Amino acid sequence: VDRTDRQPVERCRLHFLLAFLHAVVLERLRYFPVGWSKKYEFSDADQACGRDVIDAWVDNVSQGGKLSNISPDKIPWDAIQSILGEAIYGGRVDNEFDHAVLKAFIKHLFCEESFNSDFFLNMATTQEDRVRSPDGRKRGDFLAW
């Protein structure tokens, strides 16, 4: 079983949110100096570390993956946001504005509301520019999206 599809099922959505964050972070590098103020050295290692952190917290809350489901309000959002924003991704960012932007992305994505069916992945102000989060419970559901 791919680690993304391990119990509880909420793990898969968290991995998807991390993949989306990672894609946004890397894509913004292409638009330097507009996306970020400098070319930061983000890599796949950041995403791998993020998955490890998410898995550790989810395993903790789900009794080592024994529970098939956990309530999104039991996920330690503040801890995940802090580790991603201050250490894993944020540890590379040395510009105050870039750090604020990164933390805003993380705070928006990694929250209890991300499990709602009407959750938007981006913070667009117009309806037509919004990207709705896919409804999925397994890795294949998110890949099909």
XYZ file of N, CA and C in Angstrom:
435
model
N 0.848 -1.189 0.000
C 0.000 0.000 0.000
C 0.889 1.246 0.000
N 0.616 2.140 -0.923
C 1.325 3.416 -0.960
C 1.079 4.149 0.349
N 2.088 4.808 0.860
C 1.930 5.458 2.167
C 0.826 6.505 2.171
N 0.508 7.065 1.024
C -0.567 8.050 0.938
C -1.927 7.408 1.193
N -2.085 6.144 0.846
C -3.363 5.456 1.030
C -3.457 4.694 2.352
N -2.470 4.848 3.214
C -2.560 4.216 4.540
C -3.639 4.892 5.370
N -4.180 4.139 6.312
C -5.173 4.703 7.237
C -4.534 5.755 8.118
N -5.316 6.698 8.537
C -6.705 6.991 8.210
C -6.811 7.653 6.835
N -8.022 7.674 6.292
C -8.214 8.196 4.933
C -7.888 9.687 4.829
N -7.915 10.401 5.925
C -7.612 11.838 5.903
C -6.158 12.113 5.518
N -5.294 11.123 5.682
C -3.878 11.266 5.324
C -3.726 11.645 3.849
N -4.536 11.035 3.002
C -4.429 11.262 1.562
C -4.683 12.727 1.211
N -5.709 13.323 1.798
C -5.997 14.740 1.520
C -4.842 15.612 1.998
N -4.272 15.304 3.142
C -3.145 16.095 3.647
C -1.944 15.991 2.712
N -1.697 14.797 2.180
C -0.608 14.637 1.211
C -0.907 15.429 -0.059
N -2.164 15.430 -0.479
C -2.550 16.222 -1.652
C -2.317 17.709 -1.400
N -2.734 18.191 -0.237
C -2.543 19.610 0.088
C -1.058 19.966 0.086
N -0.235 19.064 0.598
C 1.209 19.304 0.584
C 1.732 19.337 -0.852
N 1.267 18.428 -1.689
C 1.698 18.417 -3.096
C 1.289 19.714 -3.789
N 0.090 20.198 -3.488
C -0.375 21.456 -4.076
C 0.497 22.615 -3.598
N 0.766 22.667 -2.298
C 1.646 23.712 -1.756
C 3.012 23.652 -2.432
N 3.570 22.468 -2.541
C 4.898 22.304 -3.135
C 4.903 22.800 -4.584
N 3.853 22.472 -5.329
C 3.758 22.926 -6.721
C 3.695 24.448 -6.799
N 2.935 25.066 -5.915
C 2.827 26.533 -5.900
C 4.175 27.159 -5.562
N 4.838 26.618 -4.566
C 6.138 27.151 -4.144
C 7.140 27.072 -5.298
N 7.187 25.922 -5.974
C 8.123 25.767 -7.094
C 7.729 26.626 -8.290
N 6.445 26.704 -8.571
C 5.987 27.501 -9.718
C 6.328 28.977 -9.530
N 6.226 29.461 -8.307
C 6.556 30.865 -8.046
C 8.037 31.153 -8.326
N 8.892 30.143 -8.243
C 10.310 30.331 -8.571
C 10.491 30.690 -10.046
N 9.609 30.188 -10.887
C 9.705 30.469 -12.322
C 9.481 31.940 -12.629
N 8.808 32.633 -11.745
C 8.459 34.036 -11.985
C 9.309 34.993 -11.155
N 10.484 34.521 -10.751
C 11.431 35.366 -10.030
C 11.725 36.603 -10.872
N 11.734 37.789 -10.328
C 11.598 38.172 -8.920
C 10.173 38.542 -8.515
N 9.186 38.191 -9.333
C 7.806 38.519 -8.982
C 7.237 37.486 -8.007
N 7.479 36.193 -8.261
C 6.948 35.133 -7.407
C 7.569 35.132 -6.027
N 8.872 35.132 -5.976
C 9.653 35.264 -4.741
C 10.693 36.345 -4.991
N 11.197 36.936 -3.933
C 12.173 38.020 -4.099
C 13.547 37.505 -4.517
N 13.784 36.207 -4.350
C 15.048 35.603 -4.780
C 14.810 34.143 -5.118
N 15.798 33.504 -5.712
C 15.668 32.098 -6.104
C 16.051 31.202 -4.931
N 15.051 30.779 -4.201
C 15.278 29.875 -3.074
C 15.524 28.462 -3.590
N 16.224 27.680 -2.798
C 16.598 26.318 -3.183
C 15.587 25.287 -2.684
N 14.317 25.448 -3.053
C 13.316 24.449 -2.690
C 13.560 23.197 -3.527
N 13.274 22.031 -2.944
C 13.507 20.782 -3.669
C 12.488 19.726 -3.245
N 12.579 18.572 -3.889
C 11.705 17.460 -3.533
C 11.941 16.999 -2.098
N 13.116 17.279 -1.564
C 13.400 16.923 -0.168
C 12.469 17.666 0.785
N 12.093 18.890 0.433
C 11.154 19.646 1.271
C 9.805 18.939 1.326
N 9.349 18.482 0.176
C 8.070 17.777 0.136
C 8.162 16.454 0.902
N 9.263 15.739 0.746
C 9.437 14.470 1.461
C 9.437 14.691 2.974
N 10.127 15.721 3.420
C 10.134 16.041 4.857
C 8.735 16.427 5.329
N 8.022 17.180 4.514
C 6.654 17.556 4.847
C 5.756 16.344 4.998
N 5.910 15.374 4.086
C 5.126 14.132 4.193
C 5.462 13.391 5.478
N 6.749 13.354 5.821
C 7.157 12.674 7.057
C 6.524 13.326 8.279
N 6.508 14.647 8.304
C 5.916 15.378 9.431
C 4.413 15.122 9.497
N 3.751 15.219 8.366
C 2.306 14.968 8.328
C 2.009 13.550 8.794
N 2.766 12.583 8.286
C 2.540 11.192 8.684
C 2.755 10.993 10.181
N 3.774 11.614 10.728
C 4.039 11.467 12.166
C 2.873 11.999 12.994
N 2.357 13.170 12.628
C 1.238 13.747 13.376
C -0.038 12.951 13.171
N -0.299 12.514 11.947
C -1.506 11.728 11.678
C -1.428 10.385 12.402
N -0.267 9.749 12.385
C -0.103 8.489 13.112
C -0.330 8.691 14.606
N 0.145 9.798 15.123
C -0.038 10.106 16.536
C -1.521 10.220 16.876
N -2.262 10.937 16.058
C -3.688 11.168 16.311
C -4.517 9.907 16.046
N -4.076 9.067 15.116
C -4.865 7.894 14.713
C -4.374 6.603 15.359
N -3.675 6.718 16.460
C -3.160 5.551 17.187
C -2.293 4.675 16.284
N -1.359 5.314 15.607
C -0.442 4.589 14.733
C -1.071 4.107 13.447
N -2.129 4.780 13.005
C -2.804 4.386 11.773
C -3.832 3.289 11.978
N -4.152 2.983 13.226
C -5.144 1.937 13.515
C -6.568 2.401 13.241
N -6.813 3.696 13.358
C -8.148 4.231 13.092
C -8.313 4.465 11.595
N -9.470 4.096 11.049
C -9.690 4.292 9.611
C -10.049 5.731 9.282
N -10.575 6.459 10.257
C -10.933 7.869 10.080
C -10.571 8.651 11.330
N -10.242 9.918 11.113
C -10.082 10.851 12.227
C -10.845 12.118 11.872
N -11.349 12.764 12.873
C -12.050 14.019 12.641
C -11.025 15.097 12.301
N -11.279 15.900 11.271
C -10.329 16.968 10.930
C -10.018 17.907 12.092
N -10.930 18.019 13.055
C -10.642 18.899 14.192
C -9.636 18.285 15.165
N -9.291 17.010 14.965
C -8.274 16.352 15.800
C -6.866 16.488 15.212
N -6.774 16.946 13.978
C -5.467 17.117 13.331
C -4.784 18.332 13.946
N -3.530 18.216 14.339
C -2.822 19.349 14.962
C -2.380 20.380 13.918
N -3.337 21.168 13.457
C -3.100 22.128 12.380
C -2.000 23.117 12.724
N -2.016 23.647 13.923
C -1.001 24.639 14.309
C 0.400 24.056 14.219
N 0.557 22.814 14.651
C 1.874 22.170 14.602
C 2.325 21.970 13.159
N 1.429 21.486 12.320
C 1.776 21.264 10.911
C 2.111 22.587 10.229
N 1.286 23.606 10.459
C 1.548 24.925 9.872
C 2.898 25.462 10.331
N 3.179 25.324 11.600
C 4.420 25.861 12.157
C 5.650 25.160 11.586
N 5.618 23.840 11.541
C 6.782 23.099 11.042
C 7.009 23.372 9.556
N 5.922 23.394 8.773
C 6.068 23.696 7.346
C 6.526 25.135 7.128
N 5.938 26.063 7.863
C 6.191 27.486 7.643
C 7.451 28.030 8.268
N 7.931 27.381 9.308
C 9.120 27.893 9.993
C 10.368 27.056 9.736
N 10.204 25.765 9.499
C 11.373 24.900 9.361
C 11.534 24.348 7.946
N 10.581 23.566 7.493
C 10.768 22.844 6.230
C 10.851 23.796 5.041
N 9.794 24.526 4.774
C 9.823 25.501 3.673
C 10.323 26.852 4.169
N 9.821 27.283 5.295
C 10.176 28.600 5.821
C 11.625 28.737 6.224
N 12.278 27.622 6.525
C 13.689 27.666 6.901
C 14.600 28.131 5.780
N 14.128 28.052 4.564
C 14.919 28.499 3.407
C 14.675 29.972 3.075
N 13.590 30.522 3.588
C 13.157 31.870 3.201
C 13.714 32.900 4.176
N 14.472 33.862 3.649
C 15.085 34.868 4.528
C 14.544 36.282 4.297
N 13.545 36.407 3.444
C 12.923 37.702 3.200
C 11.591 37.739 3.952
N 11.372 38.794 4.712
C 10.180 38.894 5.555
C 8.879 38.822 4.744
N 8.833 39.518 3.618
C 7.623 39.498 2.789
C 7.388 38.108 2.203
N 8.440 37.484 1.665
C 8.313 36.130 1.119
C 7.824 35.164 2.197
N 8.355 35.321 3.399
C 7.967 34.441 4.503
C 6.489 34.627 4.847
N 6.024 35.864 4.829
C 4.608 36.139 5.107
C 3.716 35.515 4.033
N 4.138 35.596 2.779
C 3.372 34.995 1.679
C 3.322 33.479 1.846
N 4.467 32.875 2.111
C 4.539 31.430 2.307
C 3.634 30.989 3.456
N 3.721 31.685 4.566
C 2.899 31.329 5.725
C 1.412 31.508 5.431
N 1.053 32.488 4.622
C -0.354 32.678 4.241
C -0.847 31.493 3.409
N -0.024 31.014 2.473
C -0.390 29.832 1.687
C -0.608 28.636 2.606
N 0.338 28.424 3.508
C 0.279 27.274 4.413
C -0.946 27.360 5.319
N -1.173 28.531 5.877
C -2.325 28.709 6.774
C -3.641 28.487 6.027
N -3.705 28.930 4.786
C -4.924 28.748 3.995
C -5.172 27.270 3.686
N -4.131 26.544 3.309
C -4.290 25.154 2.889
C -4.439 24.183 4.050
N -3.649 24.377 5.087
C -3.615 23.409 6.182
C -4.496 23.877 7.325
N -5.783 23.606 7.147
C -6.790 24.012 8.127
C -7.947 23.017 8.076
N -8.740 23.036 9.101
C -9.884 22.124 9.189
C -10.827 22.276 7.995
N -10.984 23.500 7.504
C -11.892 23.770 6.384
C -11.462 23.089 5.085
N -10.212 22.669 4.995
C -9.739 22.017 3.772
C -10.453 20.692 3.511
N -11.173 20.188 4.507
C -11.942 18.961 4.334
C -13.387 19.232 3.922
N -13.766 20.496 3.805
C -15.115 20.853 3.364
C -15.231 20.696 1.851
N -16.411 20.320 1.385
C -16.613 20.110 -0.057
C -16.531 21.407 -0.861
N -16.706 22.544 -0.208
C -16.658 23.825 -0.924
C -15.335 24.572 -0.701
N -14.284 23.840 -0.336
C -12.985 24.462 -0.068
C -12.278 24.798 -1.376
N -11.743 26.020 -1.439
C -10.974 26.447 -2.606
C -9.492 26.412 -2.271
N -8.706 25.859 -3.180
C -7.270 25.722 -2.962
C -6.533 27.049 -3.044
N -7.070 27.962 -3.809
C -6.408 29.258 -3.959
C -7.228 30.340 -3.267
N -6.645 31.513 -3.197
C -7.284 32.630 -2.505
C -7.770 33.680 -3.504
N -8.230 33.233 -4.665
C -8.699 34.152 -5.705
C -9.922 34.923 -5.223
N -10.047 36.135 -5.720
C -11.167 36.976 -5.298
C -12.387 36.827 -6.195
N -12.201 36.330 -7.409
C -13.347 36.160 -8.305
C -13.701 34.680 -8.415
N -14.966 34.420 -8.570
C -15.474 33.046 -8.617
C -14.816 32.235 -9.738
N -14.657 32.839 -10.912
C -14.109 32.089 -12.050
C -12.625 31.755 -11.890
N -11.927 32.439 -11.003
C -10.509 32.158 -10.779
C -10.269 31.184 -9.630
N -11.320 30.769 -8.963
C -11.172 29.864 -7.823
C -10.981 28.426 -8.298
N -10.159 27.705 -7.568
C -9.897 26.297 -7.862
C -10.436 25.472 -6.697
N -11.496 24.726 -6.978
C -12.120 23.911 -5.928
C -11.275 22.661 -5.672
N -11.125 22.350 -4.422
C -10.402 21.149 -4.032
C -11.169 19.918 -4.505
N -10.465 18.920 -5.030
C -11.171 17.716 -5.478
C -11.757 16.952 -4.296
N -12.827 16.243 -4.569
C -13.434 15.396 -3.554
C -12.815 14.023 -3.713
N -12.018 13.626 -2.772
C -11.360 12.342 -2.888
C -10.952 11.787 -1.547
N -10.782 10.467 -1.545
C -10.367 9.792 -0.320
C -9.137 8.918 -0.556
N -8.829 8.642 -1.815
C -7.697 7.793 -2.164
C -6.791 8.526 -3.144
N -5.565 8.069 -3.223
C -4.563 8.673 -4.103
C -5.066 8.767 -5.548
N -5.701 7.701 -6.030
C -6.214 7.677 -7.397
C -7.247 8.760 -7.666
N -8.055 9.075 -6.653
C -9.053 10.143 -6.806
C -8.374 11.477 -7.082
N -7.295 11.743 -6.366
C -6.595 13.018 -6.532
C -5.796 13.039 -7.829
N -5.230 11.903 -8.214
C -4.500 11.839 -9.485
C -5.443 12.034 -10.664
N -6.661 11.517 -10.563
C -7.645 11.675 -11.636
C -8.073 13.127 -11.788
N -8.016 13.890 -10.709
C -8.397 15.295 -10.734
C -7.453 16.066 -11.622
